[in-house]
Amino acid sequence: MDAVLCRDCGAANSQTTKFCVECGTPMATREAPPAEPVLCERCGASNARTTKFCVECGAPMAASASARPRRAAARAEPAAVAVAARPVAREDAPPLPPLPPVLAFFLEEQSGTRATYRTLAIGLTIFLLAFGGYFFSTHLHPGSGPSLHWIHPLSRYTFYADLAEALNHGSFDLRKAGIAPETHPDLLTKDGHVYLPYQPMPGVMLMPFVAIWGQGSTQITFSMLLGAVNVVVFWYILRLLGVSRETKLLLLPFFAFGTAHFYSASEGTLWFYNHVTALFFVQLALVFLLRRDSPVLPAIFLGLAALSRQPTVLAVPAFLYIMIEQRRLGFFDDVHPLEMVTSLVRGEMSRLGRLFGQVIDVIREALSDNRILSTVAIVVAVLVPFGIISLWYNAVRFDGIFDTGLGEIYDKYNGVAYTQYLAAGGAERFGQFDPRNIPIHIYTIFLQAPVFTNDPTMIRPSEFGMSILLTSSPFVYGALVKRRDPLKVACWIALVLVPIPTLMYYSGGWVQFGYRYLMDYLPFIMILTAFGFEDNRSPRSFRLKVALIVLSIAIGFWGRYWATRLGW
């Protein structure tokens, strides 16, 4: 049986293989190359004859010389066929020089063992570049301008390292780590014990590292390392999505240095490191979901994400949607939530009733399908222990299983201008979770602008955050996805559900660059952005993508510099 080569890593696979034996890329989505490919004049890549734009560089294929000679030859006399079909200019031109061995190893597809080495080398290179960017970006001199005089990153507010030290002593009490009561408003004192009112998983991950290197700057360094790992995992997700090399090369630096992940990973303090941890587990859950593995593994990593940042548990319906679609393709085709909302707004009750009846039929069918029921049961059964751990963690520290301690933190910040609204003289302070807080978050996400310094020629980021339309403008492509894909629907489900708690939360993130709560659902935005890049490919669009990404990365480093300079 002839071998089938994986287009991502070049490894040889049997024709019956569903996933590449080397990189895990789904083979079912890989089509055999066309019998008579058309070569792109710009990059020389092979394309199907019906392709309008090159799959590698986006150049228009309609004007390709490699396609025109075939059409001319079909109409020419036999004696003239050879002349008409020969692209004289290309044959007379000198051949392109071969790539240097190192570049050829990274850019050209390999097979067998070399494919494995190539995958590992690319992953290691991505990790080193990301970590180097995170580490050195925090070492810019915080004086009047950038300098090559290194300083150590700020190691304030590394209370997860203190929690790890306490856990190494078998306690949640931060006094075991040398933290005195009333050290910081975000620490709570209960019966003489000092507790951290946040989920424990970020501290658990630090336990072995704190045991070896101590507290110090371990949390910040580990945050940078884990952030670099997140970039590698995102690269693997892009491979599983089957996007083009162009999209990978564009989105990797954007994710690493043009999104909220850059500031969170490089900052590494109490309010940012937990976001990096949660994103790590959500991305791992997506990896095993896209690999079509057992529902157990995605559920485990979602549970670990929830023990880092609780809002991430609201992504479970999105994961279930994909799992069901993987087992029953098209199962939700009769569910039209947007049409239901439109009918409700327009008062079309008969149409709304019909659409609602279709939803009821889908639910009944799901309840009679053993595969769907078993999938849902497995996910729920795996998540329940994580919920029990979270409730037990609350009960051990505070007054009950539902007492997280965040209510007391809310009381401590009474009278503090922690949002733009309060800083501007807003008279009323809304509740801890209150729908009236939503406009504050919407303003921060989409409208928050930088501020001027004493020197009117200089601007700096606002400590209350900054609009993602400025910091991460390529996200707009996420709204331009044209394809019909269950994963697109699942991402929108996550984007509707996961932000609900944070949009109603009293704090908009406060001292931050960008909008840190975006990290709870950043992987889903990135997937939609990747689809948007793929669905909008042309030379003009390519130039726009490059411009937006370069701008986002420049703004990211600008924000990182100012954060260091201002001591955030």
Coordinates of C-alpha atoms in Angstrom, one line a residue:
M1 CA 0.0 0.0 0.0
D2 CA 1.4 3.4 -1.0
A3 CA 2.4 5.7 1.8
V4 CA 0.6 9.1 2.3
L5 CA 2.8 12.0 3.4
C6 CA 1.6 14.4 6.1
R7 CA 1.6 17.9 4.6
D8 CA 2.6 19.4 8.0
C9 CA 5.7 17.3 9.0
G10 CA 6.2 15.1 5.9
A11 CA 6.1 11.9 7.8
A12 CA 5.0 8.7 5.9
N13 CA 1.6 7.2 7.0
S14 CA -0.5 4.4 5.8
Q15 CA -3.5 5.3 3.7
T16 CA -5.8 4.1 6.5
T17 CA -4.2 6.3 9.2
K18 CA -6.5 9.0 10.6
F19 CA -3.8 10.9 12.4
C20 CA -0.2 11.5 11.5
V21 CA 2.1 9.1 13.5
E22 CA 4.6 11.8 14.0
C23 CA 2.7 15.1 14.7
G24 CA -0.9 14.0 15.2
T25 CA -2.3 16.1 12.4
P26 CA -5.7 14.7 11.1
M27 CA -5.0 12.9 7.9
A28 CA -8.7 12.8 6.9
T29 CA -8.5 16.5 6.1
R30 CA -5.4 16.1 3.8
E31 CA -6.2 15.7 0.2
A32 CA -3.8 14.2 -2.3
P33 CA -2.0 16.7 -4.6
P34 CA -3.7 17.3 -7.9
A35 CA -2.6 15.2 -10.9
E36 CA -1.6 18.3 -12.9
P37 CA -0.6 21.1 -10.4
V38 CA -0.3 24.7 -11.5
L39 CA 2.8 26.4 -10.3
C40 CA 2.6 29.9 -8.6
E41 CA 4.9 32.4 -10.4
R42 CA 5.7 34.1 -7.1
C43 CA 6.7 31.3 -4.9
G44 CA 6.6 28.2 -7.1
A45 CA 4.1 26.3 -4.9
S46 CA 1.8 23.7 -6.5
N47 CA -1.9 24.6 -6.6
A48 CA -5.0 22.9 -8.0
R49 CA -6.0 24.2 -11.4
T50 CA -9.2 25.7 -10.0
T51 CA -7.4 27.7 -7.3
K52 CA -7.8 31.4 -7.7
F53 CA -5.1 32.4 -5.2
C54 CA -1.9 30.6 -4.3
V55 CA -2.3 28.5 -1.1
E56 CA 1.1 29.5 0.2
C57 CA 1.6 33.2 -0.7
G58 CA -1.9 34.3 -1.7
A59 CA -0.8 35.6 -5.2
P60 CA -3.6 35.6 -7.9
M61 CA -3.4 32.4 -10.0
A62 CA -5.6 33.8 -12.8
A63 CA -2.6 35.6 -14.3
S64 CA -0.2 32.7 -13.7
A65 CA 1.9 31.8 -16.8
S66 CA 1.9 28.2 -15.7
A67 CA -1.9 28.0 -16.3
R68 CA -2.1 30.1 -19.6
P69 CA 0.2 27.8 -21.7
R70 CA -2.1 24.8 -21.1
R71 CA -5.1 26.8 -22.3
A72 CA -3.2 28.0 -25.3
A73 CA -1.9 24.6 -26.1
A74 CA -5.4 23.1 -26.1
R75 CA -6.3 25.5 -29.0
A76 CA -3.0 25.3 -30.9
E77 CA -2.1 23.1 -33.8
P78 CA 0.0 20.0 -32.9
A79 CA 3.2 21.5 -34.3
A80 CA 2.7 24.7 -32.2
V81 CA 1.9 22.9 -29.0
A82 CA 5.4 22.6 -27.8
V83 CA 6.1 26.3 -28.4
A84 CA 2.9 27.5 -26.8
A85 CA 3.3 25.4 -23.7
R86 CA 6.9 26.4 -23.1
P87 CA 7.3 29.3 -20.6
V88 CA 10.4 30.7 -22.3
A89 CA 11.0 33.5 -19.8
R90 CA 11.0 31.0 -16.9
E91 CA 13.3 28.5 -18.7
D92 CA 15.8 31.2 -19.7
A93 CA 15.8 32.7 -16.1
P94 CA 18.6 31.3 -13.9
P95 CA 17.4 28.7 -11.4
L96 CA 16.7 29.8 -7.8
P97 CA 19.7 29.1 -5.5
P98 CA 19.1 26.2 -3.1
L99 CA 18.2 27.2 0.5
P100 CA 20.9 26.9 3.1
P101 CA 20.8 23.6 4.9
V102 CA 19.4 25.1 8.1
L103 CA 16.6 27.0 6.4
A104 CA 15.8 24.0 4.2
F105 CA 15.5 21.8 7.3
F106 CA 12.9 24.2 8.8
L107 CA 11.0 25.3 5.7
E108 CA 10.9 22.2 3.6
E109 CA 8.8 19.2 4.4
Q110 CA 10.8 16.2 5.8
S111 CA 10.0 12.6 6.1
G112 CA 10.6 9.8 8.6
T113 CA 12.9 10.5 11.5
R114 CA 13.9 13.9 10.1
A115 CA 10.2 15.0 10.3
T116 CA 10.3 14.2 14.0
Y117 CA 13.5 16.1 14.5
R118 CA 12.1 19.0 12.5
T119 CA 9.0 19.2 14.6
L120 CA 11.1 19.2 17.8
A121 CA 13.5 21.8 16.5
I122 CA 10.7 24.1 15.4
G123 CA 9.0 23.8 18.8
L124 CA 12.2 24.4 20.7
T125 CA 13.0 27.5 18.5
I126 CA 9.5 28.9 19.2
F127 CA 10.0 28.3 22.9
L128 CA 13.4 30.0 23.0
L129 CA 12.3 33.0 21.0
A130 CA 9.1 33.5 23.1
F131 CA 10.9 33.1 26.4
G132 CA 13.7 35.5 25.3
G133 CA 11.2 38.1 24.3
Y134 CA 9.4 37.8 27.6
F135 CA 12.5 37.8 29.7
F136 CA 14.4 40.7 28.1
S137 CA 11.3 42.9 27.6
T138 CA 11.0 43.1 31.4
H139 CA 14.7 44.2 31.7
L140 CA 14.3 47.5 29.9
H141 CA 15.7 50.2 32.1
P142 CA 12.8 52.0 33.8
G143 CA 14.4 55.5 33.7
S144 CA 14.0 58.1 31.0
G145 CA 14.4 55.6 28.2
P146 CA 15.5 52.1 27.1
S147 CA 18.9 51.0 28.1
L148 CA 21.1 47.9 28.0
H149 CA 21.6 48.0 31.8
W150 CA 19.7 45.0 33.1
I151 CA 17.6 45.1 36.2
H152 CA 15.8 42.2 37.9
P153 CA 12.1 41.8 37.3
L154 CA 9.9 43.0 40.0
S155 CA 9.2 40.2 42.4
R156 CA 6.4 41.9 44.3
Y157 CA 3.0 40.3 44.6
T158 CA 4.2 36.7 43.9
F159 CA 1.8 35.2 46.5
Y160 CA 1.4 32.0 44.5
A161 CA 5.0 31.2 45.2
D162 CA 4.1 31.8 48.9
L163 CA 1.2 29.5 48.5
A164 CA 3.5 26.9 47.0
E165 CA 5.8 27.2 49.9
A166 CA 2.9 26.8 52.3
L167 CA 1.6 23.7 50.4
N168 CA 5.1 22.2 50.7
H169 CA 4.6 22.5 54.4
G170 CA 1.2 20.9 54.2
S171 CA -0.9 24.0 54.8
F172 CA -2.9 26.7 53.0
D173 CA -1.7 29.2 55.6
L174 CA 0.7 31.7 54.0
R175 CA 2.3 32.3 57.4
K176 CA 4.2 29.1 56.7
A177 CA 5.9 31.1 53.9
G178 CA 6.7 34.1 56.1
I179 CA 3.7 36.2 55.1
A180 CA 2.4 38.3 58.0
P181 CA -1.4 39.2 58.4
E182 CA -2.6 42.3 56.6
T183 CA 0.4 42.3 54.3
H184 CA -1.7 43.1 51.2
P185 CA -5.5 43.9 50.6
D186 CA -5.7 40.8 48.4
L187 CA -4.7 38.5 51.3
L188 CA -7.3 37.5 53.9
T189 CA -6.8 36.8 57.6
K190 CA -9.1 34.3 59.2
D191 CA -8.6 33.1 62.8
G192 CA -5.0 34.3 62.7
H193 CA -4.3 32.4 59.4
V194 CA -3.4 34.2 56.2
Y195 CA -5.1 32.9 53.0
L196 CA -5.0 33.6 49.3
P197 CA -8.6 34.0 48.1
Y198 CA -7.9 32.6 44.6
Q199 CA -7.9 29.1 43.1
P200 CA -5.0 26.8 44.1
M201 CA -3.7 25.3 40.9
P202 CA -1.2 28.0 40.0
G203 CA 0.4 27.5 43.4
V204 CA 0.3 23.7 43.0
M205 CA 2.3 24.0 39.8
L206 CA 5.0 26.0 41.5
M207 CA 5.5 23.5 44.4
P208 CA 8.5 21.6 43.0
F209 CA 10.2 24.7 41.7
V210 CA 9.8 26.6 45.0
A211 CA 11.1 23.6 46.9
I212 CA 14.3 23.7 44.8
W213 CA 14.9 27.4 44.2
G214 CA 12.8 29.0 47.0
Q215 CA 10.2 31.8 46.6
G216 CA 12.2 34.8 45.3
S217 CA 11.5 35.4 41.6
T218 CA 10.5 31.8 40.9
Q219 CA 6.9 32.7 40.1
I220 CA 7.8 35.4 37.6
T221 CA 10.4 33.2 35.9
F222 CA 8.0 30.3 35.8
S223 CA 5.3 32.5 34.3
M224 CA 7.6 33.4 31.5
L225 CA 8.6 29.8 30.9
L226 CA 4.9 28.6 30.9
G227 CA 4.0 31.5 28.6
A228 CA 6.7 30.3 26.2
V229 CA 5.2 26.8 26.4
N230 CA 1.8 28.3 25.7
V231 CA 3.1 29.7 22.4
V232 CA 4.4 26.3 21.4
V233 CA 1.1 24.7 22.3
F234 CA -0.7 27.3 20.2
W235 CA 1.6 26.4 17.2
Y236 CA 0.5 22.8 17.6
I237 CA -3.2 23.9 17.7
L238 CA -2.6 25.7 14.4
R239 CA -1.2 22.5 12.9
L240 CA -4.2 20.5 14.1
L241 CA -6.5 23.2 12.5
G242 CA -4.7 22.6 9.2
V243 CA -4.2 26.3 8.4
S244 CA -1.6 27.4 5.8
R245 CA 2.0 28.2 6.6
E246 CA 1.3 31.9 6.0
T247 CA -1.3 31.9 8.8
K248 CA 1.0 30.1 11.1
L249 CA 3.9 32.5 10.5
L250 CA 1.6 35.5 11.0
L251 CA -0.3 34.4 14.1
L252 CA 2.5 32.9 16.1
P253 CA 4.3 36.2 16.8
F254 CA 1.0 37.9 17.1
F255 CA -0.1 35.5 19.9
A256 CA 3.3 35.7 21.6
F257 CA 3.8 39.5 21.6
G258 CA 0.6 41.1 20.3
T259 CA -2.1 39.9 22.7
A260 CA -2.8 40.1 26.4
H261 CA -0.7 36.9 26.8
F262 CA 2.5 38.9 26.3
Y263 CA 1.9 41.2 29.3
S264 CA 0.4 38.5 31.5
A265 CA 3.3 36.0 30.9
S266 CA 6.1 38.6 31.3
E267 CA 4.4 40.2 34.3
G268 CA 3.8 37.0 36.2
T269 CA 2.4 38.6 39.4
L270 CA -0.6 37.4 41.4
W271 CA -3.3 38.7 39.0
F272 CA -1.6 37.6 35.7
Y273 CA 0.2 34.3 36.4
N274 CA -3.2 32.6 37.1
H275 CA -4.4 33.6 33.6
V276 CA -1.2 32.1 32.1
T277 CA -1.9 28.9 34.0
A278 CA -5.5 28.7 33.0
L279 CA -4.7 29.4 29.3
F280 CA -2.2 26.6 29.4
F281 CA -4.8 24.0 30.5
V282 CA -7.5 25.3 28.1
Q283 CA -5.1 25.0 25.2
L284 CA -4.2 21.4 26.2
A285 CA -7.9 20.6 26.4
L286 CA -8.3 22.0 22.9
V287 CA -5.4 19.9 21.6
F288 CA -7.0 16.6 22.8
L289 CA -10.4 17.8 21.5
L290 CA -9.0 18.5 18.0
R291 CA -7.1 15.1 18.1
R292 CA -10.5 13.4 18.7
D293 CA -9.2 11.7 21.7
S294 CA -11.3 10.3 24.5
P295 CA -13.5 13.0 26.3
V296 CA -11.6 12.2 29.5
L297 CA -8.5 14.2 28.6
P298 CA -10.2 17.4 27.5
A299 CA -12.4 17.3 30.6
I300 CA -9.4 16.8 32.9
F301 CA -7.6 19.8 31.5
L302 CA -10.8 21.9 31.7
G303 CA -11.1 20.9 35.4
L304 CA -7.5 22.0 36.0
A305 CA -8.2 25.3 34.1
A306 CA -11.2 25.9 36.4
L307 CA -8.9 25.4 39.4
S308 CA -6.8 28.2 38.0
R309 CA -9.5 30.6 36.8
Q310 CA -13.1 29.6 37.6
P311 CA -14.8 31.3 34.6
T312 CA -13.1 28.9 32.2
V313 CA -15.4 26.1 33.3
L314 CA -18.1 27.9 31.3
A315 CA -16.3 26.6 28.2
V316 CA -17.6 23.1 28.8
P317 CA -20.8 23.5 26.6
A318 CA -18.5 24.6 23.7
F319 CA -16.4 21.4 24.2
L320 CA -19.5 19.2 24.4
Y321 CA -20.8 20.8 21.2
I322 CA -17.7 19.7 19.3
M323 CA -17.6 16.3 20.9
I324 CA -21.2 15.6 19.8
E325 CA -20.5 16.9 16.3
Q326 CA -17.5 14.6 16.1
R327 CA -19.7 11.7 16.8
R328 CA -22.8 12.9 14.9
L329 CA -21.8 15.3 12.2
G330 CA -24.5 17.8 11.5
F331 CA -26.4 16.9 14.7
F332 CA -27.1 20.6 15.5
D333 CA -28.0 21.7 12.0
D334 CA -31.6 22.3 13.0
V335 CA -30.6 24.6 15.9
H336 CA -30.6 28.3 14.9
P337 CA -30.1 30.5 18.0
L338 CA -29.5 33.7 16.1
E339 CA -32.8 33.2 14.2
M340 CA -34.5 32.6 17.5
V341 CA -33.2 35.9 18.9
T342 CA -34.2 37.7 15.7
S343 CA -37.7 36.2 15.8
L344 CA -38.1 37.2 19.4
V345 CA -37.0 40.8 18.7
R346 CA -39.3 41.1 15.8
G347 CA -42.2 39.5 17.6
E348 CA -42.5 36.6 15.1
M349 CA -44.0 34.2 17.7
S350 CA -45.0 31.6 15.2
R351 CA -41.6 31.4 13.7
L352 CA -40.0 31.4 17.2
G353 CA -42.3 28.5 18.2
R354 CA -41.2 26.5 15.2
L355 CA -37.5 27.1 15.9
F356 CA -38.0 26.2 19.5
G357 CA -39.8 23.0 18.5
Q358 CA -36.7 22.0 16.4
V359 CA -34.6 22.5 19.5
I360 CA -36.8 20.2 21.5
D361 CA -36.6 17.6 18.8
V362 CA -32.8 17.8 18.9
I363 CA -32.8 17.4 22.7
R364 CA -35.1 14.4 22.5
E365 CA -32.8 12.8 19.9
A366 CA -29.8 13.4 22.0
L367 CA -31.5 11.8 25.0
S368 CA -32.1 8.7 22.9
D369 CA -28.5 8.5 21.5
N370 CA -26.2 6.4 23.7
R371 CA -23.1 7.8 22.2
I372 CA -24.1 11.3 23.1
L373 CA -25.3 10.4 26.5
S374 CA -22.1 8.5 27.3
T375 CA -20.0 11.5 26.1
V376 CA -21.8 13.9 28.3
A377 CA -21.8 11.5 31.3
I378 CA -18.0 11.1 31.0
V379 CA -17.3 14.8 30.9
V380 CA -19.6 15.4 33.9
A381 CA -18.1 12.5 35.8
V382 CA -14.6 13.8 35.2
L383 CA -15.4 17.4 36.2
V384 CA -17.3 16.6 39.4
P385 CA -14.1 15.8 41.4
F386 CA -12.6 19.1 40.4
G387 CA -15.8 20.9 41.6
I388 CA -15.6 19.0 44.9
I389 CA -11.9 20.0 45.4
S390 CA -12.8 23.7 44.8
L391 CA -15.7 23.5 47.3
W392 CA -13.5 21.8 49.9
Y393 CA -10.8 24.4 49.3
N394 CA -13.3 27.1 50.2
A395 CA -14.6 25.3 53.3
V396 CA -11.1 24.7 54.7
R397 CA -10.2 28.4 54.5
F398 CA -13.4 30.3 55.1
D399 CA -17.0 30.0 56.3
G400 CA -18.5 27.6 53.9
I401 CA -18.1 25.7 50.6
F402 CA -19.4 28.7 48.6
D403 CA -17.3 31.3 50.3
T404 CA -14.3 32.1 48.1
G405 CA -13.2 35.1 50.1
L406 CA -13.6 37.5 47.2
G407 CA -16.6 39.2 48.9
E408 CA -14.3 40.4 51.7
I409 CA -11.8 41.6 49.1
Y410 CA -14.6 43.6 47.5
D411 CA -15.3 45.2 50.9
K412 CA -11.7 46.1 51.4
Y413 CA -11.6 48.1 48.2
N414 CA -14.5 50.4 49.1
G415 CA -13.4 53.9 48.4
V416 CA -10.6 53.0 46.0
A417 CA -10.8 54.3 42.4
Y418 CA -10.2 50.9 40.8
T419 CA -12.1 51.6 37.6
Q420 CA -12.1 54.5 35.1
Y421 CA -15.7 55.2 36.2
L422 CA -14.8 55.7 39.8
A423 CA -11.6 57.6 39.0
A424 CA -13.7 60.0 36.9
G425 CA -15.9 60.8 40.0
G426 CA -18.6 58.1 39.6
A427 CA -20.7 58.4 42.7
E428 CA -22.2 55.0 42.9
R429 CA -20.2 51.8 43.5
F430 CA -21.9 48.8 42.1
G431 CA -22.1 45.3 43.6
Q432 CA -19.4 42.6 43.4
F433 CA -21.3 40.9 40.6
D434 CA -23.7 43.4 39.1
P435 CA -25.0 43.9 35.5
R436 CA -24.3 47.6 35.9
N437 CA -20.6 46.8 35.8
I438 CA -20.9 45.5 32.2
P439 CA -20.5 49.0 30.5
I440 CA -17.3 49.5 32.5
H441 CA -15.8 46.3 30.9
I442 CA -17.2 47.1 27.5
Y443 CA -15.6 50.5 27.6
T444 CA -12.3 49.0 28.7
I445 CA -12.4 46.3 26.0
F446 CA -13.3 48.5 23.0
L447 CA -12.8 52.2 23.9
Q448 CA -10.2 52.7 26.6
A449 CA -7.5 54.9 25.1
P450 CA -3.9 55.7 26.3
V451 CA -3.3 58.8 28.3
F452 CA -0.9 61.8 27.9
T453 CA 2.0 62.3 30.2
N454 CA 3.2 65.7 31.5
D455 CA 5.0 66.0 28.2
P456 CA 2.2 66.4 25.6
T457 CA 4.3 64.7 23.0
M458 CA 4.4 61.4 24.9
I459 CA 1.6 59.1 25.7
R460 CA 1.5 56.1 27.9
P461 CA -1.0 53.2 28.6
S462 CA -3.8 53.8 31.0
E463 CA -3.5 51.8 34.2
F464 CA -7.2 50.8 33.8
G465 CA -6.5 48.9 30.6
M466 CA -6.6 49.6 26.9
S467 CA -8.8 48.8 24.0
I468 CA -8.1 45.5 22.2
L469 CA -8.8 47.4 18.9
L470 CA -5.6 49.2 19.6
T471 CA -3.5 46.5 21.3
S472 CA -4.6 43.5 19.2
S473 CA -6.3 44.8 16.1
P474 CA -5.9 41.5 14.0
F475 CA -8.8 40.1 16.2
V476 CA -11.1 41.9 13.7
Y477 CA -10.5 39.0 11.4
G478 CA -12.3 36.7 13.9
A479 CA -15.5 38.4 12.8
L480 CA -14.8 37.8 9.1
V481 CA -15.0 34.0 9.1
K482 CA -16.9 32.8 6.1
R483 CA -16.8 29.0 6.5
R484 CA -19.5 26.8 8.0
D485 CA -17.6 24.9 10.6
P486 CA -18.7 23.4 14.0
L487 CA -15.5 24.7 15.6
K488 CA -16.5 28.2 14.6
V489 CA -19.9 27.7 16.4
A490 CA -18.2 26.2 19.4
C491 CA -15.8 29.2 19.7
W492 CA -18.7 31.6 19.6
I493 CA -20.5 29.6 22.3
A494 CA -17.4 30.0 24.5
L495 CA -17.2 33.7 23.7
V496 CA -20.8 34.1 24.9
L497 CA -20.6 32.1 28.1
V498 CA -17.0 32.4 29.5
P499 CA -17.0 36.3 29.8
I500 CA -20.3 36.4 31.7
P501 CA -18.8 36.4 35.3
T502 CA -16.0 38.8 34.5
L503 CA -18.2 41.3 32.6
M504 CA -20.4 41.6 35.7
Y505 CA -17.4 41.7 38.1
Y506 CA -16.7 45.0 40.0
S507 CA -13.1 45.4 38.8
G508 CA -12.2 45.9 35.1
G509 CA -8.8 44.4 35.8
W510 CA -7.3 47.7 37.2
V511 CA -3.5 48.0 36.9
Q512 CA -2.9 46.2 33.6
F513 CA -1.9 46.6 30.0
G514 CA -4.7 45.7 27.6
Y515 CA -7.5 43.7 29.1
R516 CA -6.3 40.7 31.2
Y517 CA -9.7 39.0 31.5
L518 CA -9.5 38.3 27.8
M519 CA -7.1 35.5 28.7
D520 CA -10.0 33.4 29.9
Y521 CA -11.2 33.0 26.3
L522 CA -8.2 34.0 24.3
P523 CA -7.7 30.5 22.6
F524 CA -11.2 30.7 21.1
I525 CA -10.6 34.2 19.7
M526 CA -7.3 33.0 18.2
I527 CA -9.0 30.1 16.5
L528 CA -11.6 32.4 15.0
T529 CA -8.8 34.8 13.9
A530 CA -7.0 31.9 12.2
F531 CA -10.1 31.0 10.3
G532 CA -10.6 34.6 9.4
F533 CA -7.1 34.8 8.1
E534 CA -7.7 31.7 6.0
D535 CA -11.0 32.8 4.6
N536 CA -9.7 36.2 3.6
R537 CA -6.6 35.6 1.5
S538 CA -5.4 38.0 -1.2
P539 CA -2.2 40.1 -1.7
R540 CA -4.0 43.2 -0.3
S541 CA -5.3 41.2 2.7
F542 CA -1.8 39.8 3.3
R543 CA -0.3 43.3 3.5
L544 CA -3.0 44.4 5.8
K545 CA -2.5 41.4 8.1
V546 CA 1.2 42.1 8.3
A547 CA 0.7 45.7 9.0
L548 CA -1.8 45.0 11.8
I549 CA 0.4 42.4 13.4
V550 CA 3.5 44.5 13.3
L551 CA 1.5 47.4 14.9
S552 CA 0.2 45.1 17.6
I553 CA 3.6 43.7 18.5
A554 CA 5.1 47.3 18.6
I555 CA 2.3 48.4 20.9
G556 CA 2.8 45.3 23.0
F557 CA 6.5 46.1 23.6
W558 CA 5.6 49.8 24.1
G559 CA 3.1 48.8 26.9
R560 CA 5.7 46.4 28.4
Y561 CA 8.3 49.2 28.6
W562 CA 5.9 51.6 30.2
A563 CA 4.7 49.0 32.7
T564 CA 8.3 48.5 33.8
R565 CA 8.9 52.2 33.9
L566 CA 5.8 52.9 36.0
G567 CA 6.4 50.0 38.3
W568 CA 3.1 48.2 37.6

